C-alpha atoms as a printed R data frame, in Angstrom:
    type eleno elety resid chain resno       x       y       z
1   ATOM     1    CA   MET     A     1  -7.969 -26.808 -50.350
2   ATOM     2    CA   ASN     A     2  -4.565 -25.917 -50.537
3   ATOM     3    CA   THR     A     3  -3.308 -28.795 -49.632
4   ATOM     4    CA   ARG     A     4   0.079 -27.970 -49.348
5   ATOM     5    CA   LEU     A     5   0.043 -25.319 -46.927
6   ATOM     6    CA   THR     A     6  -1.546 -28.130 -44.961
7   ATOM     7    CA   ARG     A     7   0.590 -30.573 -45.326
8   ATOM     8    CA   THR     A     8   3.817 -27.787 -44.959
9   ATOM     9    CA   LEU     A     9   2.003 -26.603 -41.435
10  ATOM    10    CA   ALA     A    10   0.999 -30.354 -39.977
11  ATOM    11    CA   SER     A    11   4.492 -31.208 -40.447
12  ATOM    12    CA   VAL     A    12   5.455 -28.046 -39.184
13  ATOM    13    CA   THR     A    13   3.236 -27.937 -36.239
14  ATOM    14    CA   PHE     A    14   4.532 -31.974 -35.664
15  ATOM    15    CA   VAL     A    15   8.514 -30.685 -35.333
16  ATOM    16    CA   LEU     A    16   7.664 -27.852 -32.986
17  ATOM    17    CA   ALA     A    17   5.772 -30.641 -30.915
18  ATOM    18    CA   VAL     A    18   8.890 -33.018 -30.746
19  ATOM    19    CA   LEU     A    19  11.483 -29.466 -29.897
20  ATOM    20    CA   CYS     A    20   8.716 -29.132 -26.811
21  ATOM    21    CA   GLY     A    21   9.207 -32.390 -25.654
22  ATOM    22    CA   LEU     A    22  12.561 -32.480 -26.166
23  ATOM    23    CA   ALA     A    23  13.149 -28.993 -24.233
24  ATOM    24    CA   PHE     A    24  10.321 -30.819 -21.045
25  ATOM    25    CA   VAL     A    25  12.955 -33.530 -21.803
26  ATOM    26    CA   GLY     A    26  16.177 -31.924 -21.701
27  ATOM    27    CA   THR     A    27  15.269 -28.989 -19.330
28  ATOM    28    CA   ALA     A    28  14.004 -31.915 -16.263
29  ATOM    29    CA   VAL     A    29  17.520 -34.074 -16.641
30  ATOM    30    CA   THR     A    30  20.232 -30.516 -17.410
31  ATOM    31    CA   HIS     A    31  18.145 -29.208 -13.738
32  ATOM    32    CA   MET     A    32  18.452 -31.395 -11.817
33  ATOM    33    CA   LEU     A    33  21.760 -32.385 -11.861
34  ATOM    34    CA   ASP     A    34  22.584 -28.855 -12.108
35  ATOM    35    CA   ASP     A    35  23.623 -28.222  -8.685
36  ATOM    36    CA   GLY     A    36  23.156 -24.230  -8.392
37  ATOM    37    CA   ALA     A    37  21.057 -21.685  -6.863
38  ATOM    38    CA   VAL     A    38  17.384 -21.788  -6.980
39  ATOM    39    CA   CYS     A    39  15.671 -18.628  -7.345
40  ATOM    40    CA   VAL     A    40  12.422 -17.239  -7.509
41  ATOM    41    CA   GLN     A    41  10.056 -14.278  -7.931
42  ATOM    42    CA   THR     A    42   7.732 -12.987  -5.638
43  ATOM    43    CA   ASP     A    43   5.207  -9.955  -5.648
44  ATOM    44    CA   PHE     A    44   4.503 -10.224  -2.082
45  ATOM    45    CA   TRP     A    45   6.622  -8.363  -0.517
46  ATOM    46    CA   ARG     A    46   6.455  -5.414  -3.382
47  ATOM    47    CA   ASN     A    47   6.087  -3.042  -0.729
48  ATOM    48    CA   ALA     A    48   8.846  -4.213   1.700
49  ATOM    49    CA   SER     A    49  12.105  -4.203   2.302
50  ATOM    50    CA   ILE     A    50  15.036  -6.767   3.828
51  ATOM    51    CA   GLY     A    51  15.523  -3.918   7.076
52  ATOM    52    CA   GLU     A    52  11.270  -4.592   8.433
53  ATOM    53    CA   GLY     A    53  12.156  -8.425   9.298
54  ATOM    54    CA   LEU     A    54  11.341 -10.395   7.078
55  ATOM    55    CA   PRO     A    55  11.155 -14.109   7.976
56  ATOM    56    CA   ILE     A    56  13.598 -15.831   5.131
57  ATOM    57    CA   GLY     A    57  15.246 -18.925   5.864
58  ATOM    58    CA   LYS     A    58  18.183 -19.604   6.515
59  ATOM    59    CA   GLY     A    59  20.818 -20.078   3.140
60  ATOM    60    CA   VAL     A    60  18.423 -17.680   0.913
61  ATOM    61    CA   LYS     A    61  19.390 -14.313  -0.260
62  ATOM    62    CA   ALA     A    62  16.809 -12.021  -1.211
63  ATOM    63    CA   SER     A    63  16.902  -8.661  -3.522
64  ATOM    64    CA   SER     A    64  17.194  -5.382  -1.683
65  ATOM    65    CA   SER     A    65  12.833  -5.246  -2.890
66  ATOM    66    CA   ALA     A    66  12.358  -8.852  -1.323
67  ATOM    67    CA   THR     A    67  11.459  -9.961  -4.195
68  ATOM    68    CA   ARG     A    68  13.510 -11.777  -5.873
69  ATOM    69    CA   LEU     A    69  14.696 -14.712  -3.138
70  ATOM    70    CA   CYS     A    70  17.191 -17.042  -4.377
71  ATOM    71    CA   GLN     A    71  18.285 -20.413  -2.482
72  ATOM    72    CA   ASP     A    72  22.004 -22.016  -2.515
73  ATOM    73    CA   GLY     A    73  22.482 -25.844  -1.618
74  ATOM    74    CA   PRO     A    74  18.601 -26.047  -3.071
75  ATOM    75    CA   SER     A    75  16.878 -29.047  -1.484
76  ATOM    76    CA   THR     A    76  15.384 -31.964  -3.980
77  ATOM    77    CA   GLY     A    77  12.425 -30.538  -2.916
78  ATOM    78    CA   GLN     A    78  13.041 -26.893  -3.673
79  ATOM    79    CA   ARG     A    79  14.460 -27.787  -7.286
80  ATOM    80    CA   ALA     A    80  11.331 -29.763  -8.288
81  ATOM    81    CA   ALA     A    81   9.545 -27.094  -7.142
82  ATOM    82    CA   ASP     A    82  11.647 -24.901  -9.299
83  ATOM    83    CA   LEU     A    83  11.080 -27.228 -12.480
84  ATOM    84    CA   GLY     A    84   7.123 -26.881 -11.462
85  ATOM    85    CA   GLY     A    85   6.935 -23.125 -12.730
86  ATOM    86    CA   GLU     A    86   8.809 -24.477 -16.100
87  ATOM    87    CA   LEU     A    87   8.522 -27.737 -17.502
88  ATOM    88    CA   PRO     A    88   4.252 -27.639 -17.338
89  ATOM    89    CA   TRP     A    89   3.438 -25.593 -20.096
90  ATOM    90    CA   LEU     A    90   6.491 -26.957 -22.178
91  ATOM    91    CA   LEU     A    91   4.166 -30.699 -21.561
92  ATOM    92    CA   PHE     A    92   1.722 -28.543 -22.813
93  ATOM    93    CA   GLY     A    93   2.396 -26.436 -25.622
94  ATOM    94    CA   SER     A    94   3.973 -30.229 -26.245
95  ATOM    95    CA   LEU     A    95   1.212 -31.276 -26.760
96  ATOM    96    CA   ALA     A    96  -1.049 -29.250 -28.457
97  ATOM    97    CA   LEU     A    97   1.080 -29.534 -30.524
98  ATOM    98    CA   LEU     A    98   0.879 -32.817 -31.307
99  ATOM    99    CA   LEU     A    99  -3.111 -32.758 -31.124
100 ATOM   100    CA   PHE     A   100  -3.259 -29.980 -33.404
101 ATOM   101    CA   SER     A   101  -0.634 -31.426 -35.614
102 ATOM   102    CA   ARG     A   102  -2.647 -35.364 -35.655
103 ATOM   103    CA   LEU     A   103  -6.015 -32.506 -36.403
104 ATOM   104    CA   LEU     A   104  -4.153 -31.213 -39.741
105 ATOM   105    CA   LYS     A   105  -2.916 -34.891 -40.765
106 ATOM   106    CA   ALA     A   106  -6.716 -36.285 -40.827
107 ATOM   107    CA   VAL     A   107  -7.705 -32.661 -43.032
108 ATOM   108    CA   LEU     A   108  -4.997 -34.062 -45.720
109 ATOM   109    CA   ARG     A   109  -6.291 -37.622 -45.654
110 ATOM   110    CA   GLN     A   110 -10.374 -36.968 -45.173
111 ATOM   111    CA   GLY     A   111 -10.290 -33.047 -45.329
112 ATOM   112    CA   PRO     A   112 -12.195 -30.516 -43.756
113 ATOM   113    CA   PHE     A   113 -15.898 -32.034 -42.663
114 ATOM   114    CA   THR     A   114 -15.518 -35.556 -41.719
115 ATOM   115    CA   ASP     A   115 -16.620 -36.903 -37.911
116 ATOM   116    CA   THR     A   116 -13.424 -37.709 -37.363
117 ATOM   117    CA   VAL     A   117 -11.687 -34.038 -38.074
118 ATOM   118    CA   SER     A   118 -14.081 -32.955 -36.004
119 ATOM   119    CA   ARG     A   119 -13.822 -35.381 -33.279
120 ATOM   120    CA   ARG     A   120 -10.178 -34.270 -32.480
121 ATOM   121    CA   LEU     A   121 -10.798 -30.507 -32.412
122 ATOM   122    CA   SER     A   122 -13.188 -31.346 -29.985
123 ATOM   123    CA   VAL     A   123 -10.166 -33.353 -27.717
124 ATOM   124    CA   LEU     A   124  -7.787 -30.922 -28.985
125 ATOM   125    CA   GLY     A   125 -10.489 -28.010 -27.812
126 ATOM   126    CA   TRP     A   126 -11.008 -30.088 -23.968
127 ATOM   127    CA   PHE     A   127  -7.250 -30.095 -24.615
128 ATOM   128    CA   VAL     A   128  -6.241 -26.900 -24.283
129 ATOM   129    CA   ALA     A   129 -10.070 -25.622 -22.373
130 ATOM   130    CA   LEU     A   130  -8.688 -27.633 -19.269
131 ATOM   131    CA   GLY     A   131  -5.275 -28.434 -19.549
132 ATOM   132    CA   ALA     A   132  -4.083 -24.813 -19.844
133 ATOM   133    CA   PRO     A   133  -6.169 -24.025 -15.716
134 ATOM   134    CA   LEU     A   134  -4.490 -26.980 -14.822
135 ATOM   135    CA   ALA     A   135  -0.812 -26.326 -16.147
136 ATOM   136    CA   GLY     A   136  -1.241 -22.517 -14.309
137 ATOM   137    CA   LEU     A   137  -1.740 -24.510 -11.172
138 ATOM   138    CA   VAL     A   138   0.845 -26.696 -11.001
139 ATOM   139    CA   VAL     A   139   3.803 -23.290 -11.974
140 ATOM   140    CA   GLY     A   140   1.710 -21.066  -9.615
141 ATOM   141    CA   TRP     A   141   1.272 -23.541  -6.522
142 ATOM   142    CA   SER     A   142   4.921 -24.613  -6.829
143 ATOM   143    CA   GLN     A   143   6.358 -21.033  -7.091
144 ATOM   144    CA   SER     A   144   3.981 -20.225  -3.637
145 ATOM   145    CA   TRP     A   145   5.254 -23.168  -2.283
146 ATOM   146    CA   LEU     A   146   8.953 -22.774  -3.243
147 ATOM   147    CA   VAL     A   147   8.144 -18.873  -1.602
148 ATOM   148    CA   GLY     A   148   7.091 -20.776   1.009
149 ATOM   149    CA   SER     A   149  10.077 -22.933   1.234
150 ATOM   150    CA   MET     A   150  12.006 -19.466   1.083
151 ATOM   151    CA   ALA     A   151  10.480 -17.954   3.840
152 ATOM   152    CA   PRO     A   152   7.735 -18.898   5.587
153 ATOM   153    CA   VAL     A   153   4.327 -16.510   5.460
154 ATOM   154    CA   VAL     A   154   0.700 -17.435   6.127
155 ATOM   155    CA   GLY     A   155  -1.495 -16.198   3.390
156 ATOM   156    CA   SER     A   156   1.408 -16.741   0.931
157 ATOM   157    CA   GLY     A   157  -1.477 -19.677  -1.164
158 ATOM   158    CA   PRO     A   158  -0.889 -20.559  -4.726
159 ATOM   159    CA   THR     A   159  -1.955 -18.545  -8.109
160 ATOM   160    CA   VAL     A   160  -3.104 -19.935 -11.260
161 ATOM   161    CA   SER     A   161  -0.346 -18.331 -14.410
162 ATOM   162    CA   GLY     A   162  -0.327 -17.972 -17.806
163 ATOM   163    CA   PRO     A   163  -2.878 -17.229 -20.632
164 ATOM   164    CA   MET     A   164  -6.166 -18.103 -18.947
165 ATOM   165    CA   VAL     A   165  -7.663 -17.111 -22.645
166 ATOM   166    CA   LEU     A   166  -6.574 -20.647 -24.130
167 ATOM   167    CA   ILE     A   167  -9.517 -21.980 -21.881
168 ATOM   168    CA   LEU     A   168 -11.897 -19.115 -24.262
169 ATOM   169    CA   ALA     A   169  -9.870 -20.386 -26.702
170 ATOM   170    CA   GLY     A   170 -10.646 -24.247 -26.383
171 ATOM   171    CA   LEU     A   171 -13.704 -24.007 -25.624
172 ATOM   172    CA   ALA     A   172 -14.506 -21.738 -28.654
173 ATOM   173    CA   ALA     A   173 -13.077 -25.119 -30.412
174 ATOM   174    CA   VAL     A   174 -15.604 -27.785 -28.337
175 ATOM   175    CA   ILE     A   175 -18.382 -26.205 -29.679
176 ATOM   176    CA   TRP     A   176 -16.761 -25.265 -32.966
177 ATOM   177    CA   GLY     A   177 -15.766 -29.700 -33.540
178 ATOM   178    CA   LYS     A   178 -20.065 -30.281 -32.611
179 ATOM   179    CA   ILE     A   179 -20.538 -27.872 -35.263
180 ATOM   180    CA   MET     A   180 -19.464 -29.316 -37.133
181 ATOM   181    CA   ARG     A   181 -19.990 -33.648 -36.147
182 ATOM   182    CA   ASP     A   182 -24.201 -32.715 -36.877
183 ATOM   183    CA   GLY     A   183 -23.442 -30.965 -40.067
184 ATOM   184    CA   VAL     A   184 -21.364 -34.197 -41.696
185 ATOM   185    CA   ARG     A   185 -24.289 -35.597 -39.653
186 ATOM   186    CA   MET     A   186 -26.873 -33.278 -42.249
187 ATOM   187    CA   ARG     A   187 -24.612 -33.965 -44.875
188 ATOM   188    CA   GLU     A   188 -24.824 -38.055 -44.097
189 ATOM   189    CA   ASP     A   189 -28.711 -37.549 -44.499
190 ATOM   190    CA   LEU     A   190 -28.954 -36.413 -46.874
191 ATOM   191    CA   GLU     A   191 -26.207 -38.215 -49.853
192 ATOM   192    CA   GLY     A   192 -28.571 -40.947 -48.184
193 ATOM   193    CA   THR     A   193 -32.156 -39.559 -48.979
194 ATOM   194    CA   ILE     A   194 -31.315 -39.112 -52.584
């Protein structure tokens, strides 16, 4: 096992987790203090044009294809919903990197095949498997609500956005953690009988 590489990787992932956390806080603060327009991209009216009488709210500017809507002087709710399109993935990334960094530190301290490492791998797996769709749902709901606040249309409900393949990666980590935990117990039983 290359401890120098593992130590470097643990340090890099911790620094990236901190940077994602700082980006999360910085984006939230600067965006809420910003007094500019809020824009959202939608594919709901992909084949429509503004001349067809689409129900666009007061103060909303739309692109000619009606796929980009911008609200000058947005409400606090609209500004918060706009943040809901960015912040969930920053928070998810920061926490996932932090959990991965803790996993690598446990590998450095105790070795790769220990009960602590298998538990931390399972925790990381569950976090990724459940956190990815949750973050995607928050992003989808926020964007859907923002579009609805600018151009109310029945049927433009929330969606789930983002890389949902992360669910499979998270479940694979959970399974691998379980396999490792069983292997650790078998090794301890074997050492106890010898």
